[in-house]
Amino acid sequence: MTTGPFLYDDNPEPLHTGTPQRSGKIVVLVLGATVLVAILMAVLLPLVKGSAEDQAREVTGVFLSALNQGDTETAHQLLCDDERARLAPDEVAAAYVGDGVGEVEGAEEATVDGEPAQRVLVGWADGATTELLVVNEGGARICGSD
């Protein structure tokens, strides 16, 4: 056993005697990145999904195509909740199909019960037109005709 002066004769003192200080740089960086991602998502979402008018035209085109091919189940799924409750899948064609093949001719903004919607103009082979109302219920949905 060795004797002699030791570096710490008593109890060793802690090497870092000051109070620890955290840098807030990482927290600020994480929060800043989160805000930046949120802003980018809000700006880019309409570019990815398209405008309300584009979505209304698209869903109406798919709806008419499904009806023209006799796929009433797909057409029924593209209806809003109220219309699905009102019509059975085999009743959709009778309620919405005009003479011949329908074609989307235009869309304009509208309001239904204070909520934004789209009126989509559909032209039929015999020259008649129908306006389909498209609302947003978890995506664009056909909700009646005028």
Coordinates of C-alpha atoms in Angstrom, one line a residue:
M1 CA 0.0 0.0 0.0
T2 CA 1.3 3.4 -0.9
T3 CA 1.4 6.3 1.4
G4 CA 1.9 9.8 0.5
P5 CA 0.1 12.8 -0.7
F6 CA -3.0 12.1 -2.7
L7 CA -4.5 14.4 -5.2
Y8 CA -7.8 14.4 -3.2
D9 CA -7.0 14.0 0.5
D10 CA -10.6 14.6 1.5
N11 CA -13.6 13.9 -0.6
P12 CA -13.2 14.7 -4.3
E13 CA -14.9 17.9 -5.4
P14 CA -17.1 17.8 -8.5
L15 CA -15.2 18.8 -11.6
H16 CA -18.1 21.0 -12.9
T17 CA -19.2 23.3 -10.2
G18 CA -21.3 25.7 -12.2
T19 CA -25.1 25.1 -12.8
P20 CA -25.7 23.5 -16.1
Q21 CA -27.1 25.7 -18.9
R22 CA -29.1 24.4 -21.8
S23 CA -28.9 25.9 -25.1
G24 CA -32.4 26.8 -26.6
K25 CA -31.0 26.6 -30.1
I26 CA -32.3 23.0 -30.7
V27 CA -35.8 23.7 -29.4
V28 CA -36.0 26.9 -31.6
L29 CA -34.7 25.0 -34.6
V30 CA -37.3 22.2 -34.1
L31 CA -40.2 24.6 -33.7
G32 CA -39.0 26.7 -36.7
A33 CA -38.8 23.6 -38.9
T34 CA -42.3 22.5 -37.7
V35 CA -43.8 25.9 -38.6
L36 CA -42.0 25.8 -42.0
V37 CA -43.3 22.4 -42.8
A38 CA -46.9 23.4 -41.8
I39 CA -46.7 26.5 -44.1
L40 CA -45.3 24.5 -47.0
M41 CA -48.1 21.9 -46.6
A42 CA -50.8 24.6 -46.6
V43 CA -49.3 26.2 -49.7
L44 CA -48.7 23.0 -51.6
L45 CA -51.9 21.1 -50.8
P46 CA -54.1 22.9 -53.4
L47 CA -51.4 22.2 -56.0
V48 CA -51.5 18.5 -55.2
K49 CA -55.3 18.1 -54.8
G50 CA -56.4 20.7 -57.2
S51 CA -58.8 23.5 -56.7
A52 CA -62.4 22.9 -55.6
E53 CA -63.5 23.5 -59.2
D54 CA -61.1 20.9 -60.5
Q55 CA -62.2 18.4 -57.9
A56 CA -65.8 19.0 -58.7
R57 CA -65.2 18.5 -62.4
E58 CA -63.2 15.3 -61.7
V59 CA -65.8 13.7 -59.5
T60 CA -68.6 14.6 -61.8
G61 CA -66.7 13.1 -64.8
V62 CA -66.1 9.8 -62.8
F63 CA -69.7 9.8 -61.7
L64 CA -71.0 10.2 -65.3
S65 CA -68.5 7.6 -66.6
A66 CA -69.6 5.1 -64.0
L67 CA -73.3 5.6 -64.8
N68 CA -72.6 5.3 -68.6
Q69 CA -70.8 2.0 -67.9
G70 CA -73.7 0.7 -65.7
D71 CA -71.5 0.8 -62.6
T72 CA -74.2 2.1 -60.2
E73 CA -72.3 0.9 -57.1
T74 CA -69.4 3.3 -57.9
A75 CA -71.8 6.1 -58.8
H76 CA -73.6 5.5 -55.5
Q77 CA -70.4 5.8 -53.5
L78 CA -69.7 9.2 -55.1
L79 CA -73.0 10.6 -53.7
C80 CA -73.2 12.7 -50.5
D81 CA -74.6 11.1 -47.4
D82 CA -78.1 12.5 -47.8
E83 CA -78.3 11.2 -51.4
R84 CA -77.0 7.8 -50.5
A85 CA -79.6 7.5 -47.8
R86 CA -82.3 8.6 -50.3
L87 CA -81.3 6.4 -53.2
A88 CA -80.4 2.8 -53.5
P89 CA -77.5 2.0 -56.0
D90 CA -80.0 0.8 -58.6
E91 CA -82.0 4.0 -58.4
V92 CA -79.0 6.4 -59.1
A93 CA -79.1 6.1 -62.9
A94 CA -82.8 7.0 -63.0
A95 CA -82.3 10.0 -60.8
Y96 CA -79.3 11.5 -62.6
V97 CA -78.9 10.2 -66.2
G98 CA -80.3 12.3 -69.0
D99 CA -80.6 11.3 -72.7
G100 CA -77.3 9.9 -74.1
V101 CA -73.9 10.4 -72.6
G102 CA -73.4 13.3 -70.2
E103 CA -70.3 15.6 -70.5
V104 CA -69.0 18.1 -68.0
E105 CA -69.2 21.6 -69.5
G106 CA -68.3 23.9 -66.6
A107 CA -68.3 24.5 -62.9
E108 CA -69.0 27.5 -60.7
E109 CA -68.9 28.3 -57.0
A110 CA -72.1 28.0 -55.0
T111 CA -73.2 27.8 -51.3
V112 CA -75.3 25.1 -49.6
D113 CA -76.5 25.9 -46.1
G114 CA -73.7 28.4 -45.8
E115 CA -71.0 25.9 -46.8
P116 CA -69.0 26.3 -50.1
A117 CA -70.0 24.0 -52.9
Q118 CA -69.7 23.8 -56.7
R119 CA -72.4 23.7 -59.4
V120 CA -71.2 21.6 -62.3
L121 CA -73.0 22.0 -65.6
V122 CA -73.5 18.7 -67.4
G123 CA -74.5 18.7 -71.1
W124 CA -76.4 15.7 -72.6
A125 CA -76.5 14.4 -76.2
D126 CA -80.0 15.8 -76.8
G127 CA -78.9 19.4 -75.9
A128 CA -80.4 19.4 -72.5
T129 CA -78.3 20.5 -69.5
T130 CA -78.3 19.6 -65.8
E131 CA -76.5 21.3 -62.9
L132 CA -75.1 18.8 -60.4
L133 CA -74.3 20.1 -56.9
V134 CA -70.9 19.0 -55.6
V135 CA -70.2 19.4 -51.8
N136 CA -67.1 18.5 -49.7
E137 CA -67.9 15.6 -47.4
G138 CA -64.5 14.0 -46.9
G139 CA -63.8 14.7 -50.6
A140 CA -66.0 15.9 -53.4
R141 CA -69.4 14.3 -53.5
I142 CA -72.4 14.7 -55.8
C143 CA -75.4 16.0 -53.7
G144 CA -78.4 16.5 -56.0
S145 CA -79.2 18.2 -59.2
D146 CA -81.0 21.4 -60.1

